[in-house]
Amino acid sequence: MAINLKKGQKVSLKKSAPTGLGEILVNLNWNSKPVHQGFLANLFGGNGSGIDLDLGCLYELKNGQKGTVQALGNAFGSLSRAPYIALDGDDRTGASANGENLRIDGNQIAQIKRILVYTFIYEGVANWKQADATVTIRYPGAEDIIVKMDTYNSSDRMCGLALLENQSDETFSVEKIVQFYSGHSALDAAFGWG
């Protein structure tokens, strides 16, 4: 069973064990099928390759530390020390069955103020409908939370997907955003990250 979030809808992740939420897995999967560009595009160098989406997040810790976790710039983060968020790797094709994964140490929830999960088109045309991306949020003992990219009308290369906020030191709220931005700076400004 899964919970399909609607835009603007919030649900709560609540810790069930004394130690915390356990590991929170944020998974991005997308369609890797290439766009068929035709004979002339191939003749003049078009390779018909699919979209390369990258998963990442902005984070803010309770101590005021802010930053990003993403493959771009090799900012893969860490689960064992601040920011308690780590990116598994970079799926350049969308062909990996596992997609891309952000892992959050839910046992460190008291240290984390908020996390904004995003994806951006690293390579390829900004065709979000073709990408057909889905984010699944999993944590121990709970239903999966699905954030479907069901809004496509944008040529912007970045999409804010979900906002996780510390509601208490035992609960995170998850809100579906799915809003498009021209890049990192515009996303940062829209959420007042600074």
PDB file of C-alpha atoms in Angstrom:
ATOM      1  CA  MET A   1       0.000   0.000   0.000  1.00  0.00           C
ATOM      2  CA  ALA A   2       1.191   3.542  -0.707  1.00  0.00           C
ATOM      3  CA  ILE A   3       0.096   7.117  -0.101  1.00  0.00           C
ATOM      4  CA  ASN A   4      -0.065   9.199  -3.311  1.00  0.00           C
ATOM      5  CA  LEU A   5       0.428  12.820  -2.303  1.00  0.00           C
ATOM      6  CA  LYS A   6      -1.503  15.580  -4.040  1.00  0.00           C
ATOM      7  CA  LYS A   7       0.161  18.949  -4.617  1.00  0.00           C
ATOM      8  CA  GLY A   8       0.267  20.917  -1.360  1.00  0.00           C
ATOM      9  CA  GLN A   9      -0.779  17.876   0.698  1.00  0.00           C
ATOM     10  CA  LYS A  10       1.259  17.075   3.828  1.00  0.00           C
ATOM     11  CA  VAL A  11       1.704  13.812   5.684  1.00  0.00           C
ATOM     12  CA  SER A  12       3.735  13.058   8.799  1.00  0.00           C
ATOM     13  CA  LEU A  13       6.635  10.684   9.296  1.00  0.00           C
ATOM     14  CA  LYS A  14       6.536   9.700  12.958  1.00  0.00           C
ATOM     15  CA  LYS A  15       9.152   7.739  14.806  1.00  0.00           C
ATOM     16  CA  SER A  16       7.978   4.346  15.968  1.00  0.00           C
ATOM     17  CA  ALA A  17      11.169   3.189  17.665  1.00  0.00           C
ATOM     18  CA  PRO A  18      12.758   4.891  20.705  1.00  0.00           C
ATOM     19  CA  THR A  19      15.876   5.703  18.663  1.00  0.00           C
ATOM     20  CA  GLY A  20      14.101   7.593  15.880  1.00  0.00           C
ATOM     21  CA  LEU A  21      12.624   7.219  12.416  1.00  0.00           C
ATOM     22  CA  GLY A  22      15.349   4.918  11.138  1.00  0.00           C
ATOM     23  CA  GLU A  23      16.679   5.431   7.630  1.00  0.00           C
ATOM     24  CA  ILE A  24      14.458   7.486   5.340  1.00  0.00           C
ATOM     25  CA  LEU A  25      14.996   6.577   1.686  1.00  0.00           C
ATOM     26  CA  VAL A  26      14.088   9.099  -1.021  1.00  0.00           C
ATOM     27  CA  ASN A  27      14.148   7.348  -4.410  1.00  0.00           C
ATOM     28  CA  LEU A  28      13.890   9.022  -7.836  1.00  0.00           C
ATOM     29  CA  ASN A  29      13.018   6.926 -10.866  1.00  0.00           C
ATOM     30  CA  TRP A  30      12.336   8.163 -14.382  1.00  0.00           C
ATOM     31  CA  ASN A  31      11.793   6.985 -17.930  1.00  0.00           C
ATOM     32  CA  SER A  32      15.073   6.697 -19.789  1.00  0.00           C
ATOM     33  CA  LYS A  33      13.614   6.230 -23.284  1.00  0.00           C
ATOM     34  CA  PRO A  34      15.310   8.556 -25.750  1.00  0.00           C
ATOM     35  CA  VAL A  35      13.468  11.103 -27.867  1.00  0.00           C
ATOM     36  CA  HIS A  36      13.279   9.965 -31.504  1.00  0.00           C
ATOM     37  CA  GLN A  37      14.786  12.849 -33.412  1.00  0.00           C
ATOM     38  CA  GLY A  38      14.741  11.413 -36.927  1.00  0.00           C
ATOM     39  CA  PHE A  39      17.315  10.804 -39.616  1.00  0.00           C
ATOM     40  CA  LEU A  40      18.476  14.425 -40.058  1.00  0.00           C
ATOM     41  CA  ALA A  41      19.124  14.892 -36.318  1.00  0.00           C
ATOM     42  CA  ASN A  42      21.261  11.737 -36.314  1.00  0.00           C
ATOM     43  CA  LEU A  43      23.088  12.893 -39.455  1.00  0.00           C
ATOM     44  CA  PHE A  44      23.967  16.242 -37.844  1.00  0.00           C
ATOM     45  CA  GLY A  45      25.128  14.864 -34.526  1.00  0.00           C
ATOM     46  CA  GLY A  46      21.932  14.401 -32.524  1.00  0.00           C
ATOM     47  CA  ASN A  47      22.403  11.230 -30.509  1.00  0.00           C
ATOM     48  CA  GLY A  48      18.776  10.766 -29.444  1.00  0.00           C
ATOM     49  CA  SER A  49      19.887  10.149 -25.880  1.00  0.00           C
ATOM     50  CA  GLY A  50      17.349  10.313 -23.085  1.00  0.00           C
ATOM     51  CA  ILE A  51      17.151  12.728 -20.195  1.00  0.00           C
ATOM     52  CA  ASP A  52      19.636  12.601 -17.312  1.00  0.00           C
ATOM     53  CA  LEU A  53      17.851  13.671 -14.141  1.00  0.00           C
ATOM     54  CA  ASP A  54      19.839  14.307 -10.980  1.00  0.00           C
ATOM     55  CA  LEU A  55      18.370  14.020  -7.501  1.00  0.00           C
ATOM     56  CA  GLY A  56      19.496  16.370  -4.768  1.00  0.00           C
ATOM     57  CA  CYS A  57      18.370  18.428  -1.808  1.00  0.00           C
ATOM     58  CA  LEU A  58      18.884  21.677   0.023  1.00  0.00           C
ATOM     59  CA  TYR A  59      19.195  21.141   3.762  1.00  0.00           C
ATOM     60  CA  GLU A  60      19.131  23.291   6.849  1.00  0.00           C
ATOM     61  CA  LEU A  61      20.220  21.945  10.211  1.00  0.00           C
ATOM     62  CA  LYS A  62      18.984  23.237  13.580  1.00  0.00           C
ATOM     63  CA  ASN A  63      22.452  24.741  14.238  1.00  0.00           C
ATOM     64  CA  GLY A  64      22.029  26.998  11.171  1.00  0.00           C
ATOM     65  CA  GLN A  65      24.285  24.991   8.835  1.00  0.00           C
ATOM     66  CA  LYS A  66      22.920  25.014   5.270  1.00  0.00           C
ATOM     67  CA  GLY A  67      24.032  23.299   2.103  1.00  0.00           C
ATOM     68  CA  THR A  68      23.214  20.959  -0.714  1.00  0.00           C
ATOM     69  CA  VAL A  69      23.607  17.242  -1.355  1.00  0.00           C
ATOM     70  CA  GLN A  70      23.876  16.390  -5.065  1.00  0.00           C
ATOM     71  CA  ALA A  71      26.145  14.686  -7.601  1.00  0.00           C
ATOM     72  CA  LEU A  72      27.006  18.009  -9.255  1.00  0.00           C
ATOM     73  CA  GLY A  73      30.152  19.233  -7.503  1.00  0.00           C
ATOM     74  CA  ASN A  74      30.574  15.824  -5.815  1.00  0.00           C
ATOM     75  CA  ALA A  75      28.555  17.001  -2.795  1.00  0.00           C
ATOM     76  CA  PHE A  76      27.436  13.482  -1.834  1.00  0.00           C
ATOM     77  CA  GLY A  77      26.917  14.271   1.869  1.00  0.00           C
ATOM     78  CA  SER A  78      27.262  11.850   4.794  1.00  0.00           C
ATOM     79  CA  LEU A  79      24.938   9.682   6.874  1.00  0.00           C
ATOM     80  CA  SER A  80      27.328   9.347   9.814  1.00  0.00           C
ATOM     81  CA  ARG A  81      27.996  13.071  10.362  1.00  0.00           C
ATOM     82  CA  ALA A  82      26.320  16.368   9.442  1.00  0.00           C
ATOM     83  CA  PRO A  83      24.245  16.780   7.327  1.00  0.00           C
ATOM     84  CA  TYR A  84      23.074  13.156   8.021  1.00  0.00           C
ATOM     85  CA  ILE A  85      21.974  12.974   4.372  1.00  0.00           C
ATOM     86  CA  ALA A  86      23.824  11.080   1.635  1.00  0.00           C
ATOM     87  CA  LEU A  87      23.356  10.522  -2.090  1.00  0.00           C
ATOM     88  CA  ASP A  88      24.115   6.951  -3.216  1.00  0.00           C
ATOM     89  CA  GLY A  89      25.445   7.828  -6.635  1.00  0.00           C
ATOM     90  CA  ASP A  90      24.623   9.320 -10.013  1.00  0.00           C
ATOM     91  CA  ASP A  91      22.459   7.336 -12.472  1.00  0.00           C
ATOM     92  CA  ARG A  92      23.340   9.042 -15.762  1.00  0.00           C
ATOM     93  CA  THR A  93      20.757   7.202 -17.883  1.00  0.00           C
ATOM     94  CA  GLY A  94      17.609   6.487 -15.867  1.00  0.00           C
ATOM     95  CA  ALA A  95      18.162   2.838 -16.808  1.00  0.00           C
ATOM     96  CA  SER A  96      19.065   1.710 -13.290  1.00  0.00           C
ATOM     97  CA  ALA A  97      16.174  -0.161 -11.680  1.00  0.00           C
ATOM     98  CA  ASN A  98      17.137   1.489  -8.394  1.00  0.00           C
ATOM     99  CA  GLY A  99      17.162   5.041  -9.809  1.00  0.00           C
ATOM    100  CA  GLU A 100      18.908   7.599  -7.596  1.00  0.00           C
ATOM    101  CA  ASN A 101      18.630   7.533  -3.815  1.00  0.00           C
ATOM    102  CA  LEU A 102      19.001  10.078  -1.046  1.00  0.00           C
ATOM    103  CA  ARG A 103      19.310   8.515   2.393  1.00  0.00           C
ATOM    104  CA  ILE A 104      18.430  10.489   5.522  1.00  0.00           C
ATOM    105  CA  ASP A 105      19.369   9.336   9.023  1.00  0.00           C
ATOM    106  CA  GLY A 106      15.963   9.677  10.680  1.00  0.00           C
ATOM    107  CA  ASN A 107      17.565   8.944  14.055  1.00  0.00           C
ATOM    108  CA  GLN A 108      19.170  12.406  13.757  1.00  0.00           C
ATOM    109  CA  ILE A 109      15.831  14.170  13.215  1.00  0.00           C
ATOM    110  CA  ALA A 110      16.523  16.472  16.190  1.00  0.00           C
ATOM    111  CA  GLN A 111      19.503  17.918  14.257  1.00  0.00           C
ATOM    112  CA  ILE A 112      17.600  18.613  11.015  1.00  0.00           C
ATOM    113  CA  LYS A 113      15.323  21.627  10.488  1.00  0.00           C
ATOM    114  CA  ARG A 114      14.225  21.086   6.869  1.00  0.00           C
ATOM    115  CA  ILE A 115      15.107  19.340   3.617  1.00  0.00           C
ATOM    116  CA  LEU A 116      13.939  20.386   0.135  1.00  0.00           C
ATOM    117  CA  VAL A 117      14.213  17.484  -2.308  1.00  0.00           C
ATOM    118  CA  TYR A 118      14.649  18.478  -5.952  1.00  0.00           C
ATOM    119  CA  THR A 119      15.580  17.106  -9.329  1.00  0.00           C
ATOM    120  CA  PHE A 120      17.164  18.859 -12.259  1.00  0.00           C
ATOM    121  CA  ILE A 121      17.842  17.974 -15.852  1.00  0.00           C
ATOM    122  CA  TYR A 122      21.594  17.650 -16.044  1.00  0.00           C
ATOM    123  CA  GLU A 123      21.532  16.609 -19.687  1.00  0.00           C
ATOM    124  CA  GLY A 124      18.860  16.511 -22.370  1.00  0.00           C
ATOM    125  CA  VAL A 125      15.877  18.646 -23.342  1.00  0.00           C
ATOM    126  CA  ALA A 126      13.572  19.904 -20.582  1.00  0.00           C
ATOM    127  CA  ASN A 127      10.785  17.449 -21.388  1.00  0.00           C
ATOM    128  CA  TRP A 128       9.327  16.522 -17.987  1.00  0.00           C
ATOM    129  CA  LYS A 129       6.444  14.547 -19.494  1.00  0.00           C
ATOM    130  CA  GLN A 130       8.888  12.261 -21.290  1.00  0.00           C
ATOM    131  CA  ALA A 131      10.874  11.813 -18.073  1.00  0.00           C
ATOM    132  CA  ASP A 132       7.725  10.684 -16.207  1.00  0.00           C
ATOM    133  CA  ALA A 133       9.573  10.925 -12.883  1.00  0.00           C
ATOM    134  CA  THR A 134       8.346   9.547  -9.562  1.00  0.00           C
ATOM    135  CA  VAL A 135       9.774  10.033  -6.090  1.00  0.00           C
ATOM    136  CA  THR A 136       9.097   7.361  -3.468  1.00  0.00           C
ATOM    137  CA  ILE A 137       9.798   8.061   0.208  1.00  0.00           C
ATOM    138  CA  ARG A 138      10.210   4.997   2.429  1.00  0.00           C
ATOM    139  CA  TYR A 139      10.946   4.541   6.100  1.00  0.00           C
ATOM    140  CA  PRO A 140      10.652   1.528   8.424  1.00  0.00           C
ATOM    141  CA  GLY A 141       7.185   0.354   9.440  1.00  0.00           C
ATOM    142  CA  ALA A 142       5.188   2.752   7.263  1.00  0.00           C
ATOM    143  CA  GLU A 143       3.493   2.977   3.892  1.00  0.00           C
ATOM    144  CA  ASP A 144       5.493   4.333   0.960  1.00  0.00           C
ATOM    145  CA  ILE A 145       4.828   7.985   0.143  1.00  0.00           C
ATOM    146  CA  ILE A 146       4.608   8.661  -3.608  1.00  0.00           C
ATOM    147  CA  VAL A 147       5.324  12.080  -5.124  1.00  0.00           C
ATOM    148  CA  LYS A 148       4.427  11.834  -8.816  1.00  0.00           C
ATOM    149  CA  MET A 149       5.598  14.525 -11.220  1.00  0.00           C
ATOM    150  CA  ASP A 150       2.167  15.039 -12.719  1.00  0.00           C
ATOM    151  CA  THR A 151       2.670  18.658 -13.786  1.00  0.00           C
ATOM    152  CA  TYR A 152       4.727  19.005 -16.945  1.00  0.00           C
ATOM    153  CA  ASN A 153       4.150  22.408 -18.529  1.00  0.00           C
ATOM    154  CA  SER A 154       7.572  23.879 -18.016  1.00  0.00           C
ATOM    155  CA  SER A 155      10.788  24.345 -19.961  1.00  0.00           C
ATOM    156  CA  ASP A 156      12.650  25.113 -16.720  1.00  0.00           C
ATOM    157  CA  ARG A 157      15.372  22.574 -15.884  1.00  0.00           C
ATOM    158  CA  MET A 158      14.801  22.273 -12.129  1.00  0.00           C
ATOM    159  CA  CYS A 159      11.856  20.991 -10.108  1.00  0.00           C
ATOM    160  CA  GLY A 160      11.298  21.264  -6.353  1.00  0.00           C
ATOM    161  CA  LEU A 161       9.667  17.938  -5.457  1.00  0.00           C
ATOM    162  CA  ALA A 162       9.028  17.621  -1.737  1.00  0.00           C
ATOM    163  CA  LEU A 163       9.664  19.579   1.451  1.00  0.00           C
ATOM    164  CA  LEU A 164      10.442  17.695   4.661  1.00  0.00           C
ATOM    165  CA  GLU A 165      10.195  19.820   7.803  1.00  0.00           C
ATOM    166  CA  ASN A 166      10.889  19.027  11.436  1.00  0.00           C
ATOM    167  CA  GLN A 167       7.565  19.372  13.291  1.00  0.00           C
ATOM    168  CA  SER A 168       8.952  18.211  16.609  1.00  0.00           C
ATOM    169  CA  ASP A 169      12.038  16.220  17.347  1.00  0.00           C
ATOM    170  CA  GLU A 170       9.970  13.100  16.654  1.00  0.00           C
ATOM    171  CA  THR A 171       8.048  14.007  13.484  1.00  0.00           C
ATOM    172  CA  PHE A 172       8.846  15.150   9.955  1.00  0.00           C
ATOM    173  CA  SER A 173       6.118  16.514   7.697  1.00  0.00           C
ATOM    174  CA  VAL A 174       6.378  15.731   3.977  1.00  0.00           C
ATOM    175  CA  GLU A 175       4.707  18.130   1.527  1.00  0.00           C
ATOM    176  CA  LYS A 176       4.394  17.627  -2.231  1.00  0.00           C
ATOM    177  CA  ILE A 177       5.736  20.713  -4.050  1.00  0.00           C
ATOM    178  CA  VAL A 178       6.284  19.827  -7.779  1.00  0.00           C
ATOM    179  CA  GLN A 179       7.133  23.383  -8.822  1.00  0.00           C
ATOM    180  CA  PHE A 180       9.565  24.326 -11.601  1.00  0.00           C
ATOM    181  CA  TYR A 181      12.457  26.790 -11.446  1.00  0.00           C
ATOM    182  CA  SER A 182      15.127  28.081 -13.833  1.00  0.00           C
ATOM    183  CA  GLY A 183      17.946  26.779 -11.621  1.00  0.00           C
ATOM    184  CA  HIS A 184      19.442  26.415  -8.150  1.00  0.00           C
ATOM    185  CA  SER A 185      19.355  30.157  -7.352  1.00  0.00           C
ATOM    186  CA  ALA A 186      15.656  30.502  -8.225  1.00  0.00           C
ATOM    187  CA  LEU A 187      14.775  27.433  -6.148  1.00  0.00           C
ATOM    188  CA  ASP A 188      16.826  28.725  -3.215  1.00  0.00           C
ATOM    189  CA  ALA A 189      15.142  32.159  -3.395  1.00  0.00           C
ATOM    190  CA  ALA A 190      11.615  30.711  -3.652  1.00  0.00           C
ATOM    191  CA  PHE A 191      12.032  28.893  -0.349  1.00  0.00           C
ATOM    192  CA  GLY A 192      14.080  31.587   1.401  1.00  0.00           C
ATOM    193  CA  TRP A 193      17.029  29.265   1.946  1.00  0.00           C
ATOM    194  CA  GLY A 194      19.724  31.888   1.653  1.00  0.00           C
TER     195      GLY A 194
END
